[in-house]
Short mmCIF file of C-alpha atoms (C1' of nucleotides) in Angstrom, two decimals:
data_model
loop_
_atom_site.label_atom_id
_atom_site.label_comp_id
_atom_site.label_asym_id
_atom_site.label_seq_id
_atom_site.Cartn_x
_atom_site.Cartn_y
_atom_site.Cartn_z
CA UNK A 1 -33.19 233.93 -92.81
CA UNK A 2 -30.58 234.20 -95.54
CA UNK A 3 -31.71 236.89 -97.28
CA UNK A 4 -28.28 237.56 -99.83
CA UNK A 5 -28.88 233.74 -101.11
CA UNK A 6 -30.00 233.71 -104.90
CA UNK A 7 -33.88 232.00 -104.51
CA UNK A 8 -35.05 230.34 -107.60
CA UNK A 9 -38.52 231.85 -109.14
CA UNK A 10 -40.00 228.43 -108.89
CA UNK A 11 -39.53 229.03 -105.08
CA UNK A 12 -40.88 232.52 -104.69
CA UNK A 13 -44.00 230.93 -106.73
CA UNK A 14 -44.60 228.29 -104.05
CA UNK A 15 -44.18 230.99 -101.18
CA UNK A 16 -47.95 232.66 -101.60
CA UNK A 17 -49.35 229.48 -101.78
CA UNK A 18 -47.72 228.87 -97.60
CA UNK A 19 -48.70 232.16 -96.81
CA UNK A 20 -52.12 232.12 -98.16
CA UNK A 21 -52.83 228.82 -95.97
CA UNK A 22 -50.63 230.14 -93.55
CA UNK A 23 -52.91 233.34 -93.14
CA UNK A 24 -56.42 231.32 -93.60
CA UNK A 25 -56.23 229.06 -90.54
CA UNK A 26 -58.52 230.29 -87.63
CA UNK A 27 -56.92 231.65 -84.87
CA UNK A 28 -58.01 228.70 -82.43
CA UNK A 29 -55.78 226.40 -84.28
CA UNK A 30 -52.80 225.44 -82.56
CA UNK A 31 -49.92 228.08 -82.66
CA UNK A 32 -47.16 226.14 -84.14
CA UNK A 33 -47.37 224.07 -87.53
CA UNK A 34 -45.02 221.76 -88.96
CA UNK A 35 -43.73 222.07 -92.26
CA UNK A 36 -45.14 218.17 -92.39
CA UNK A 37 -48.76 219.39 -91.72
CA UNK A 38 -48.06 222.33 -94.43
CA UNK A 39 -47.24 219.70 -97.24
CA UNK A 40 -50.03 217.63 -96.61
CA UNK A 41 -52.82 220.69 -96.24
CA UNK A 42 -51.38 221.24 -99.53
CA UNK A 43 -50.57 218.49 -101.34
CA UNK A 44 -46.79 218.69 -101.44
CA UNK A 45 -43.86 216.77 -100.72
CA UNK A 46 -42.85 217.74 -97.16
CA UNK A 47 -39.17 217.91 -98.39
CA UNK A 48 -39.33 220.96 -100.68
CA UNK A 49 -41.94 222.61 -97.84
CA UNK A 50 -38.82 222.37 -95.59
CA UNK A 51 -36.42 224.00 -97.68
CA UNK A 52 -39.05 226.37 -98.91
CA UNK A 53 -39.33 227.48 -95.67
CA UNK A 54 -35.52 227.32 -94.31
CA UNK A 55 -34.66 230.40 -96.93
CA UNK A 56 -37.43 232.63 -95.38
CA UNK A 57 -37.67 231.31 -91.50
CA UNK A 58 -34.64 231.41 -89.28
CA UNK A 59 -35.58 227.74 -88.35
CA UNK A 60 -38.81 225.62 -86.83
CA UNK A 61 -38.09 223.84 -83.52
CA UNK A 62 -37.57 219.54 -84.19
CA UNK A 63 -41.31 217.83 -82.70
CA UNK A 64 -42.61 221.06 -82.56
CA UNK A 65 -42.63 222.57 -86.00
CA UNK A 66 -42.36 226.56 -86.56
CA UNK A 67 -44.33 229.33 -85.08
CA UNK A 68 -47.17 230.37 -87.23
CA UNK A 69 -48.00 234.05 -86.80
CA UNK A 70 -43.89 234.16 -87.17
CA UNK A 71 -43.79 232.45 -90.03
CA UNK A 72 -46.40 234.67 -91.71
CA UNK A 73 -44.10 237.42 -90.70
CA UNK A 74 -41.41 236.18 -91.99
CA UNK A 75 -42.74 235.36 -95.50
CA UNK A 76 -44.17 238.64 -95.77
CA UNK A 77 -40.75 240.14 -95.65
CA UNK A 78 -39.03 238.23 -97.37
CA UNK A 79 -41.21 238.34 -99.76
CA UNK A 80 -41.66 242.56 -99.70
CA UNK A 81 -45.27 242.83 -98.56
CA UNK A 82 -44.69 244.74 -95.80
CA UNK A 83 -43.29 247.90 -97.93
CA UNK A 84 -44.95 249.51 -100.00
CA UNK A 85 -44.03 249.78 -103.65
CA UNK A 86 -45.28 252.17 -106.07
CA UNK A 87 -46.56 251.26 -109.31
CA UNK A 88 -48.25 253.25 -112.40
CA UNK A 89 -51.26 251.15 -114.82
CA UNK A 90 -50.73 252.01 -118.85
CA UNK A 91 -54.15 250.87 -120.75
CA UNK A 92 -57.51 252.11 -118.47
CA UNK A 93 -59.79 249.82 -120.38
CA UNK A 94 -61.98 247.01 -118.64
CA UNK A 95 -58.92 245.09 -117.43
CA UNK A 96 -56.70 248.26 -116.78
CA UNK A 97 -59.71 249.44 -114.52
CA UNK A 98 -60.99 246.17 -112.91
CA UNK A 99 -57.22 245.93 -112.03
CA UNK A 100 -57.44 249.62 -110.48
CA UNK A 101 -60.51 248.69 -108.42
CA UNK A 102 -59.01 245.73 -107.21
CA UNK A 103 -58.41 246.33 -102.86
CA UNK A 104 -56.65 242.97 -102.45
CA UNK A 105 -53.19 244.04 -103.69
CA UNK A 106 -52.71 246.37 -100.89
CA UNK A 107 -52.40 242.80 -99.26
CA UNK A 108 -49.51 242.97 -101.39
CA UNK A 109 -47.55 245.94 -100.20
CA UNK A 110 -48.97 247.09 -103.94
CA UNK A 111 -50.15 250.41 -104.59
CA UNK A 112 -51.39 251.63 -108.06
CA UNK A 113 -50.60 255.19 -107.94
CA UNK A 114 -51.82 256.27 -111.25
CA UNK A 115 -53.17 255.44 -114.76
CA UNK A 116 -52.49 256.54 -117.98
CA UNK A 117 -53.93 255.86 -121.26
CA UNK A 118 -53.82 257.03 -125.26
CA UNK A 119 -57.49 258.15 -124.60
CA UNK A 120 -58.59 259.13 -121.12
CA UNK A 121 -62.05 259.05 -120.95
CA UNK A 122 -62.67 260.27 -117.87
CA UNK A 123 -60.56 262.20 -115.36
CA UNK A 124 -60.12 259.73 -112.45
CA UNK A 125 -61.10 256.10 -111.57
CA UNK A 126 -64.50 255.33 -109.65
CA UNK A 127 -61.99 255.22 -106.29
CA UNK A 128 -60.20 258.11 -107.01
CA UNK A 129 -57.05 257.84 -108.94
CA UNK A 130 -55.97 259.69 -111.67
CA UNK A 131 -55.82 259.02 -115.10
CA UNK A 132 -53.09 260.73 -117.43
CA UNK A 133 -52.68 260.73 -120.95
CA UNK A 134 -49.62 258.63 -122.16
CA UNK A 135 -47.76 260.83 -123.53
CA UNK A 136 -46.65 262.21 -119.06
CA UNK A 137 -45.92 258.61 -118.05
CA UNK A 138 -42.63 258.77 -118.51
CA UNK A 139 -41.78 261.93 -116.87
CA UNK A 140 -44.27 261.23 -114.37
CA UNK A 141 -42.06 258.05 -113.31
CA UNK A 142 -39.01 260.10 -112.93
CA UNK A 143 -40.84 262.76 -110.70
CA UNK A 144 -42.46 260.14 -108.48
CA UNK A 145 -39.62 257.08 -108.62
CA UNK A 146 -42.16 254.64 -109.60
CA UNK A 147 -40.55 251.38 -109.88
CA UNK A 148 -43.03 249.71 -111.31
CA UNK A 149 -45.38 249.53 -114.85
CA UNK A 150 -48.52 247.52 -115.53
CA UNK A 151 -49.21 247.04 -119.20
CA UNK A 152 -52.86 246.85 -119.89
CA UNK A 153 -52.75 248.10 -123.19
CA UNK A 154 -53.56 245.77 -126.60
CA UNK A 155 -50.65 244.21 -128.23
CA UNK A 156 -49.52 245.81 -130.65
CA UNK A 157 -49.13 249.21 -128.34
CA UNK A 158 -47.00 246.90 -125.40
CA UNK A 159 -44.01 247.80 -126.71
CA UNK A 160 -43.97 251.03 -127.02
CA UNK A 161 -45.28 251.73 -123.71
CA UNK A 162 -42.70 249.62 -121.75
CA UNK A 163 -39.70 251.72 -123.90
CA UNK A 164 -41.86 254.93 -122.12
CA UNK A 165 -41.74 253.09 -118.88
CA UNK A 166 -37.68 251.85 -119.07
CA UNK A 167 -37.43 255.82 -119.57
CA UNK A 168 -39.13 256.68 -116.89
CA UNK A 169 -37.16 254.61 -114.84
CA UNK A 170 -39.32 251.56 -113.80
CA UNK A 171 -37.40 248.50 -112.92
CA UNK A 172 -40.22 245.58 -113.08
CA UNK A 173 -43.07 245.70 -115.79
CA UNK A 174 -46.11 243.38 -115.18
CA UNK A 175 -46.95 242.48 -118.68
CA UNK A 176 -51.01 241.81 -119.41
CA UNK A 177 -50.84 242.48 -123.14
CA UNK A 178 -50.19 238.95 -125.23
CA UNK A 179 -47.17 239.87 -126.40
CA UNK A 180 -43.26 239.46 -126.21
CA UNK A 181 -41.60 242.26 -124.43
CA UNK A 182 -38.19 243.65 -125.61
CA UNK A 183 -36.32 244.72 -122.60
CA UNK A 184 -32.50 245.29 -121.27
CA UNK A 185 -31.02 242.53 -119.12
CA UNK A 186 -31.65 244.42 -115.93
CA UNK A 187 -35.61 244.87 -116.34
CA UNK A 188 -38.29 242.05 -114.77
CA UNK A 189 -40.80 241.80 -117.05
CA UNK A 190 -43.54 238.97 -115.61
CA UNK A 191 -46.07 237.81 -118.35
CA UNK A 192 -49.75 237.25 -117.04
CA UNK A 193 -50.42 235.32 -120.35
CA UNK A 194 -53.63 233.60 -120.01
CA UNK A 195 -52.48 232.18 -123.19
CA UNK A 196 -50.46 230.03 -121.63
CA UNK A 197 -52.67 229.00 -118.82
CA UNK A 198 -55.35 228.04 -121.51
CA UNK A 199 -52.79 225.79 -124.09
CA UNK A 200 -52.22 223.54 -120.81
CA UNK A 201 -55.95 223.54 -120.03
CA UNK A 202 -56.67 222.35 -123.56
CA UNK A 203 -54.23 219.78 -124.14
CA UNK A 204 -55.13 218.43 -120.65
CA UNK A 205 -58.78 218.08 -122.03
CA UNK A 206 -58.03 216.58 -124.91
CA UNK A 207 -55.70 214.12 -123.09
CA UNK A 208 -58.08 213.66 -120.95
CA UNK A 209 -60.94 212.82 -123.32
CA UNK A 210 -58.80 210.91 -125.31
CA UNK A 211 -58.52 208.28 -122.13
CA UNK A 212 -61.94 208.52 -121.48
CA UNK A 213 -62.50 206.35 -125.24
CA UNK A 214 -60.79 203.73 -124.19
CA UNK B 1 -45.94 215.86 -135.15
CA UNK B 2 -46.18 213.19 -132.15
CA UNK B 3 -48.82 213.70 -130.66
CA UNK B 4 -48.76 210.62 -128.27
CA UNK B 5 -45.65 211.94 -126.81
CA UNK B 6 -45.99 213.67 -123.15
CA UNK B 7 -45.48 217.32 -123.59
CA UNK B 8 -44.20 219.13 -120.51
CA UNK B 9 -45.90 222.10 -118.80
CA UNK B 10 -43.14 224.37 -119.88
CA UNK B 11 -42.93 223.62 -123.64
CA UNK B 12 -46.94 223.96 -123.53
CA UNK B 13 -45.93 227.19 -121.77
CA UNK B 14 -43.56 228.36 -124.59
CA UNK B 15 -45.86 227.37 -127.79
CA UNK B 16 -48.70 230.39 -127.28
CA UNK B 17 -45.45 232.87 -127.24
CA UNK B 18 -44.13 231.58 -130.99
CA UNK B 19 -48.13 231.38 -131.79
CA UNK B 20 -48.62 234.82 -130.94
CA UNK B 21 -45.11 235.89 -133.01
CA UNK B 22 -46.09 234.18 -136.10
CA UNK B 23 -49.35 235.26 -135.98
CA UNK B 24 -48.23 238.73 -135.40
CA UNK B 25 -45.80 239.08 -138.89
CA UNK B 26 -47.20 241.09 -141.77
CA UNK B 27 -48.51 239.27 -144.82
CA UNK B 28 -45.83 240.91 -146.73
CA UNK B 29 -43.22 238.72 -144.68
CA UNK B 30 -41.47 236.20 -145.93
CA UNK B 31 -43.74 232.60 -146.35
CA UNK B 32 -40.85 230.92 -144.56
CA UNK B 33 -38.96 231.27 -140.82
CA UNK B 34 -36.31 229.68 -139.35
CA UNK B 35 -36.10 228.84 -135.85
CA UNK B 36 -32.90 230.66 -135.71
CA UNK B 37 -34.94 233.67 -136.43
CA UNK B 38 -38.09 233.07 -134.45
CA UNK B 39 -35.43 232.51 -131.50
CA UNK B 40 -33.59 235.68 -131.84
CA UNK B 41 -37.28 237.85 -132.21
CA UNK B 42 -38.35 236.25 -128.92
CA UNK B 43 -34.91 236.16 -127.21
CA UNK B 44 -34.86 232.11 -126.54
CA UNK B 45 -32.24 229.85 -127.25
CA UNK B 46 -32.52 228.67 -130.93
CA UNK B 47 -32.43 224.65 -129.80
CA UNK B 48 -35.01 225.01 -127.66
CA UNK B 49 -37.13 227.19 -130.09
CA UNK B 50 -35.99 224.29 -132.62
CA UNK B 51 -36.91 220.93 -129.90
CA UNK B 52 -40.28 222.47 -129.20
CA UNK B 53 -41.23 222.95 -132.93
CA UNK B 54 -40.27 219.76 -133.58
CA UNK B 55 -43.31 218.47 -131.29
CA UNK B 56 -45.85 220.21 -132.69
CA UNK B 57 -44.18 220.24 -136.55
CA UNK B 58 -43.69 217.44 -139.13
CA UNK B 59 -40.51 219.17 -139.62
CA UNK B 60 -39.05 222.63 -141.45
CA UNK B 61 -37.00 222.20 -144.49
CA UNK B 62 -32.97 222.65 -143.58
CA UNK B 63 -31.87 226.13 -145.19
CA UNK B 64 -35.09 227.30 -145.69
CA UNK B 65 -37.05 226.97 -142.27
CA UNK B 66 -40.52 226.20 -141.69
CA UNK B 67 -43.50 227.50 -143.93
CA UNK B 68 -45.19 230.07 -141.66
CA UNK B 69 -48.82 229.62 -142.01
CA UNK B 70 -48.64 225.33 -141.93
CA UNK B 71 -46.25 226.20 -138.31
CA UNK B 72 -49.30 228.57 -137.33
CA UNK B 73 -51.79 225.58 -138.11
CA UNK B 74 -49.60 223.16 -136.49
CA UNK B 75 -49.55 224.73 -133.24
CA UNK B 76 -52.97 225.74 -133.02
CA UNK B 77 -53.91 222.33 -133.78
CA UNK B 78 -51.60 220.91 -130.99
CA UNK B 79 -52.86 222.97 -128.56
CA UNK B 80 -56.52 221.92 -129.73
CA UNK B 81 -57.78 226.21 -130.53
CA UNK B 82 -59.30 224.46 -133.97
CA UNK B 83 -62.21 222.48 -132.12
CA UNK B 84 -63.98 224.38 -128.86
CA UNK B 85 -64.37 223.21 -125.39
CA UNK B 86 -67.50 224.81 -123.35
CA UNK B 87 -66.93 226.12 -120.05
CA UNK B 88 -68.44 227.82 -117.48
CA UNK B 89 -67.83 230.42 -114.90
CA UNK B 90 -68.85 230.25 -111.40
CA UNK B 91 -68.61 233.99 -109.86
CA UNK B 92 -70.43 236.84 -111.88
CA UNK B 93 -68.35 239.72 -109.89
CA UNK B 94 -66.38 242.05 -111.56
CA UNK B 95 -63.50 240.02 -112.40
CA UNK B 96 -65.52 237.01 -113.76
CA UNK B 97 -68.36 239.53 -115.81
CA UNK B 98 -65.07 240.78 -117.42
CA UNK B 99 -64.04 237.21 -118.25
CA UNK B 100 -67.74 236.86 -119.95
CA UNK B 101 -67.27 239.55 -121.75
CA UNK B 102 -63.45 239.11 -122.98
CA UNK B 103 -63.64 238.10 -126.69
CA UNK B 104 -60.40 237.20 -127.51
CA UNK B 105 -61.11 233.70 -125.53
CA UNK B 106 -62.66 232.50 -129.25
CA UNK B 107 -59.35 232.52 -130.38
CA UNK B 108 -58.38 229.66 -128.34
CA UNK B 109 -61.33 227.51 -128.89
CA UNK B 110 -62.99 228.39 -125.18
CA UNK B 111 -66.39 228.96 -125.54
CA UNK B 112 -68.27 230.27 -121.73
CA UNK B 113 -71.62 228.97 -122.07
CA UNK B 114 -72.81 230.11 -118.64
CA UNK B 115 -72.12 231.62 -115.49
CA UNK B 116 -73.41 230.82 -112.18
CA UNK B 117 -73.90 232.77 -108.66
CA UNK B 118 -74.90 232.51 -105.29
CA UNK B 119 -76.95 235.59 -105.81
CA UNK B 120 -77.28 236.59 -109.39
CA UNK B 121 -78.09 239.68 -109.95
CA UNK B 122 -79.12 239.65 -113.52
CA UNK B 123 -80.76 236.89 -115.38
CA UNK B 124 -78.16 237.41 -118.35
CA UNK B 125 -75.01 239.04 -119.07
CA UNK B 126 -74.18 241.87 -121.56
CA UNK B 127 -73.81 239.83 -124.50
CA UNK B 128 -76.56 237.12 -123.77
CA UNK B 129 -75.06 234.28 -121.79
CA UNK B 130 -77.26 233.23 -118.80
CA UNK B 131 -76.51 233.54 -115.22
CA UNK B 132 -77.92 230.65 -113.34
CA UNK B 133 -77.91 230.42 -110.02
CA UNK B 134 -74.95 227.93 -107.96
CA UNK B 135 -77.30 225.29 -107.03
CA UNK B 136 -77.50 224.14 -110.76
CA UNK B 137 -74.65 223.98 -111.46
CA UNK B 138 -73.40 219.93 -111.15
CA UNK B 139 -76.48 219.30 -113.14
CA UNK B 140 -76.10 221.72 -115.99
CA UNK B 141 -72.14 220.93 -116.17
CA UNK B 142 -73.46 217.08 -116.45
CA UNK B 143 -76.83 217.51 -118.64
CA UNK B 144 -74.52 219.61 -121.31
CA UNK B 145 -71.25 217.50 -121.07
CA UNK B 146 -69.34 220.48 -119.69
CA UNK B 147 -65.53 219.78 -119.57
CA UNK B 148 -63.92 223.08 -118.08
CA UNK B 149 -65.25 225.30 -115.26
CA UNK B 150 -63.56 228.85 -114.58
CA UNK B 151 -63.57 229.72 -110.89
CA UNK B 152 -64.00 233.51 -109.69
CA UNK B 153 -65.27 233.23 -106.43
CA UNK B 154 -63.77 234.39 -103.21
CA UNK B 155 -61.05 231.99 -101.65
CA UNK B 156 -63.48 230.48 -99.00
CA UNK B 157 -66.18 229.59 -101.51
CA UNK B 158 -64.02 228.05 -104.05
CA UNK B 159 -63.42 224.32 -102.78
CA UNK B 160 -67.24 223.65 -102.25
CA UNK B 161 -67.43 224.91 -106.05
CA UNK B 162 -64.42 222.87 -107.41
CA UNK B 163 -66.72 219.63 -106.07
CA UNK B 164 -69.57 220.39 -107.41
CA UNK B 165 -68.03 221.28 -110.88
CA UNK B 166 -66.13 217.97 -110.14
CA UNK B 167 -69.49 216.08 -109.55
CA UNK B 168 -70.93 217.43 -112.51
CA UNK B 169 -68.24 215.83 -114.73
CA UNK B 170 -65.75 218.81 -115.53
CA UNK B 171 -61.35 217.57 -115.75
CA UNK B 172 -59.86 220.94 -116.22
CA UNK B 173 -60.85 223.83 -113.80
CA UNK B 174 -59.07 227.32 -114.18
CA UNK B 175 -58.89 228.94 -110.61
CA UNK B 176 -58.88 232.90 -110.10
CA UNK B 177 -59.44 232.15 -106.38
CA UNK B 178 -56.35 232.85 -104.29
CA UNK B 179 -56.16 229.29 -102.78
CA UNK B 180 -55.79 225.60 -102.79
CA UNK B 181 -57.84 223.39 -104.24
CA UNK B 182 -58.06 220.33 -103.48
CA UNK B 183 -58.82 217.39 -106.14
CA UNK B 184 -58.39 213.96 -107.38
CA UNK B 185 -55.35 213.45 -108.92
CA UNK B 186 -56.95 212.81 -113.14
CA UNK B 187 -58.73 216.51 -112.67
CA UNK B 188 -56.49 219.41 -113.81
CA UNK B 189 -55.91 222.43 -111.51
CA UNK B 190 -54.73 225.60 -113.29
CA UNK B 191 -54.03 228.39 -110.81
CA UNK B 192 -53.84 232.01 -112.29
CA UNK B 193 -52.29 233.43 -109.57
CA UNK B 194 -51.58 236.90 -109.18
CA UNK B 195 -50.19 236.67 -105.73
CA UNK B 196 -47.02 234.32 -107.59
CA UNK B 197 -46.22 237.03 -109.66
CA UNK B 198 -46.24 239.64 -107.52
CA UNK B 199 -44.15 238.06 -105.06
CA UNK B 200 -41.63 237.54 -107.92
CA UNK B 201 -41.93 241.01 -109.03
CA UNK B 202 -41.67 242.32 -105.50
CA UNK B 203 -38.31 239.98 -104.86
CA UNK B 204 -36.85 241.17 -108.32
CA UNK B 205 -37.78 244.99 -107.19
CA UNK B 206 -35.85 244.76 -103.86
CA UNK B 207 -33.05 243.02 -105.12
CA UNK B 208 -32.48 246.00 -107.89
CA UNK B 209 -32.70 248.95 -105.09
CA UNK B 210 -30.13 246.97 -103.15
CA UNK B 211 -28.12 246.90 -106.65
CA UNK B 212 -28.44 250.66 -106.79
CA UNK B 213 -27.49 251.50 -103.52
CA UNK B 214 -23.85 250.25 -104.21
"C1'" DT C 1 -19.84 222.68 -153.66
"C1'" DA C 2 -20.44 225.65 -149.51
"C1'" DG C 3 -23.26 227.20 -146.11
"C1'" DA C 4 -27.40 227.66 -143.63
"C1'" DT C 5 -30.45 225.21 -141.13
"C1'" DT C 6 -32.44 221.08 -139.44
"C1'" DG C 7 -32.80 217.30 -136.01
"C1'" DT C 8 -30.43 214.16 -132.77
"C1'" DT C 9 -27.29 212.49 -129.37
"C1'" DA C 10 -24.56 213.65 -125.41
"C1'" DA C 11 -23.30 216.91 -121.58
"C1'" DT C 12 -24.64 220.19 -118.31
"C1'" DC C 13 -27.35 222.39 -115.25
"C1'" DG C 14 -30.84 223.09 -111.78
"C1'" DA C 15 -34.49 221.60 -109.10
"C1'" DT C 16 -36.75 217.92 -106.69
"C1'" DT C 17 -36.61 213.94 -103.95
"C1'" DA C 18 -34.54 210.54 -100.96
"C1'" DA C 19 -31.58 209.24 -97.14
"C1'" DC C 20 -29.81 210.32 -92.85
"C1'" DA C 21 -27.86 212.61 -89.01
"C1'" DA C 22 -29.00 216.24 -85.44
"C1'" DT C 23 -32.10 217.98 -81.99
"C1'" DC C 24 -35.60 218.88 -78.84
"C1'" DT D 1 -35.36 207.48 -73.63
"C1'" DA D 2 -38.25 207.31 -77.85
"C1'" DG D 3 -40.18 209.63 -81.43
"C1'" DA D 4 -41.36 213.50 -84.12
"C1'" DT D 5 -39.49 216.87 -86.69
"C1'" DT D 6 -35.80 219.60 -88.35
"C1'" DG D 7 -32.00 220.59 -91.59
"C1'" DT D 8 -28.28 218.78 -94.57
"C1'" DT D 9 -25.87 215.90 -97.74
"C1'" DA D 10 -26.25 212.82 -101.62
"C1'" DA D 11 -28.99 210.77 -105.50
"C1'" DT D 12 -32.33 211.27 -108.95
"C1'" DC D 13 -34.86 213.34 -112.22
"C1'" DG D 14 -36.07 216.48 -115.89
"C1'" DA D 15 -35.18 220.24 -118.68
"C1'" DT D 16 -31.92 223.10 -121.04
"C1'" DT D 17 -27.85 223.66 -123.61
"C1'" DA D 18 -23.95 222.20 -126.35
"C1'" DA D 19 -21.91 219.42 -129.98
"C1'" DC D 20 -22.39 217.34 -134.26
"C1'" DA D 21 -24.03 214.80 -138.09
"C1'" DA D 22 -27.63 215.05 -141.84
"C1'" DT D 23 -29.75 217.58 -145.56
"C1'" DC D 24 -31.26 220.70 -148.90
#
DNA sequence: TAGATTGTTAATCGATTAACAATC
DNA sequence: TAGATTGTTAATCGATTAACAATC
């Protein structure tokens, strides 16, 4: 488990994917799994499954293959879920507060703390959480060390907000808004641009149709 | 503009993010933009800004750039947002009601024509569209030529719904589900994953406290 | 003309894949 | 021992970046 060694993004990407699998085979199956078996359930080459895995396991066992409640373990920490990181939301609207509701990213080691928004309709979300108007969030990042900001705000407001949140002090900004982010070297932002998803959907399609003529 | 030419995932990737720029500049700007300047705005090397214009462009004019609105049309037309592809959504839960009801997916030439459910709870959404139930959906996906289906079901429902949207006929399927799918290799899997971001968030997080700590 | 900007050709870089030796 | 599987070293592939010639 070499945890000081620089991992690629394209490898932390593939990671979930393992652990969901991983995490989603009965617990009658068989205790060990290869990284073989792994590829194939999933459609990879077993090559990159095996290096994938040598950066977060401290090595399988040759004809056996690696120990799979360990190996969840293992990917879990490597990959942070099992502490628990703070984060604010910036933009209650329906995506700011179906994000809010959402249980699953305690999974995650996630926990949305707070909301704020230009306009706060109401005092606190249907579970409980508070919602603040913008103008504390970036004084309450200071006070509570929150690491991380999740834009949910439209476009043309993204900006400002993450300068609020770089004030505050947040280190990693999840970025819903469709927009470019302006941010110093040091600050993750990760776009969740279904944008992007879409434009390789549609020129798939069209490729795709295109063949079909023939 | 060659449009025969194989486009990679990650130019497809980049071309929503100058889209969204260019739309985004006041009508007071200037008619004309280099990709030196559309580079520096979005913080990308000016070649590569430059190489992946040239695949969707018949070419800017040397000292002057490329005329603004024909690079807007250009790329929208590449990326097929001028002429609409139905979909529809299997999952009316929170997540895929919000999907329904999210406008802004006109913009890219999606059009959600339906949704289904196992147990639908309403005969129609807010704005209209019906909400079927599962069991028809092959033969509505077939009977209306339906190219695209959106997946927002839980994980363990989500293969038996990726082949029935594959036996109705559909190439491209957007999955919300957190897991594998599994499909021949001409049908299109895009996977909007939340669990890959986080995990590269969460990485990017731990490796900045350890930064701070020295 | 001079200079900004384009587009192309070549070099570099990084990630994936293939080949193979080590091990249980 | 034989064979499955691991982990590593080398080769390939693709994408990004650098260098440069073309053009308005």
């Amino acid at each position: 488990m070499e945890h000081d060694v620089k991992v690629s993004k394209a490898v932390l990407k593939r990671l979930p994917g393992y652990l969901a699998y991983l995490k989603s085979m009965p617990d009658s199956a068989p205790a060990n799994i290869s990284a073989t078996a792994l590829a194939n359930a999933l459609n990879m080459g077993e090559v990159q499954v095996r290096k994938d895995l040598a950066i977060v396991s401290d090595g399988g066992r040759p004809k056996v293959g690696y120990q799979r409640e360990a190996l969840i373990d293992d990917i879990e920490q490597f990959l942070g879920y099992d502490n628990t990181t703070d984060a604010v939301l910036i933009g209650a609207g329906k995506l700011g507060l179906a994000l809010m509701a959402y249980s699953g990213f305690d999974a995650y080691g996630l926990n949305i703390q707070a909301a704020f928004d230009i306009n706060p309709t109401m005092e606190k979300t249907e579970d409980g959480q508070p919602i603040y108007h913008i103008s504390r969030l970036a004084h309450y990042c200071k006070l509570h060390k929150v690491l991380m900001g999740i834009i949910t705000v439209p476009a043309g407001a993204a900006q400002e907000v993450a300068d609020q949140l770089i004030a505050g002090g947040v280190k990693a900004i999840w970025n819903f808004a469709p927009t470019h982010l302006d941010v110093p070297p040091n600050i993750l932002v990760q776009n969740e641009n279904m944008a992007t998803s879409l434009a390789v959907l549609s020129v798939h399609l069209r490729a795709a149709m295109k063949e079909e003529k023939k």
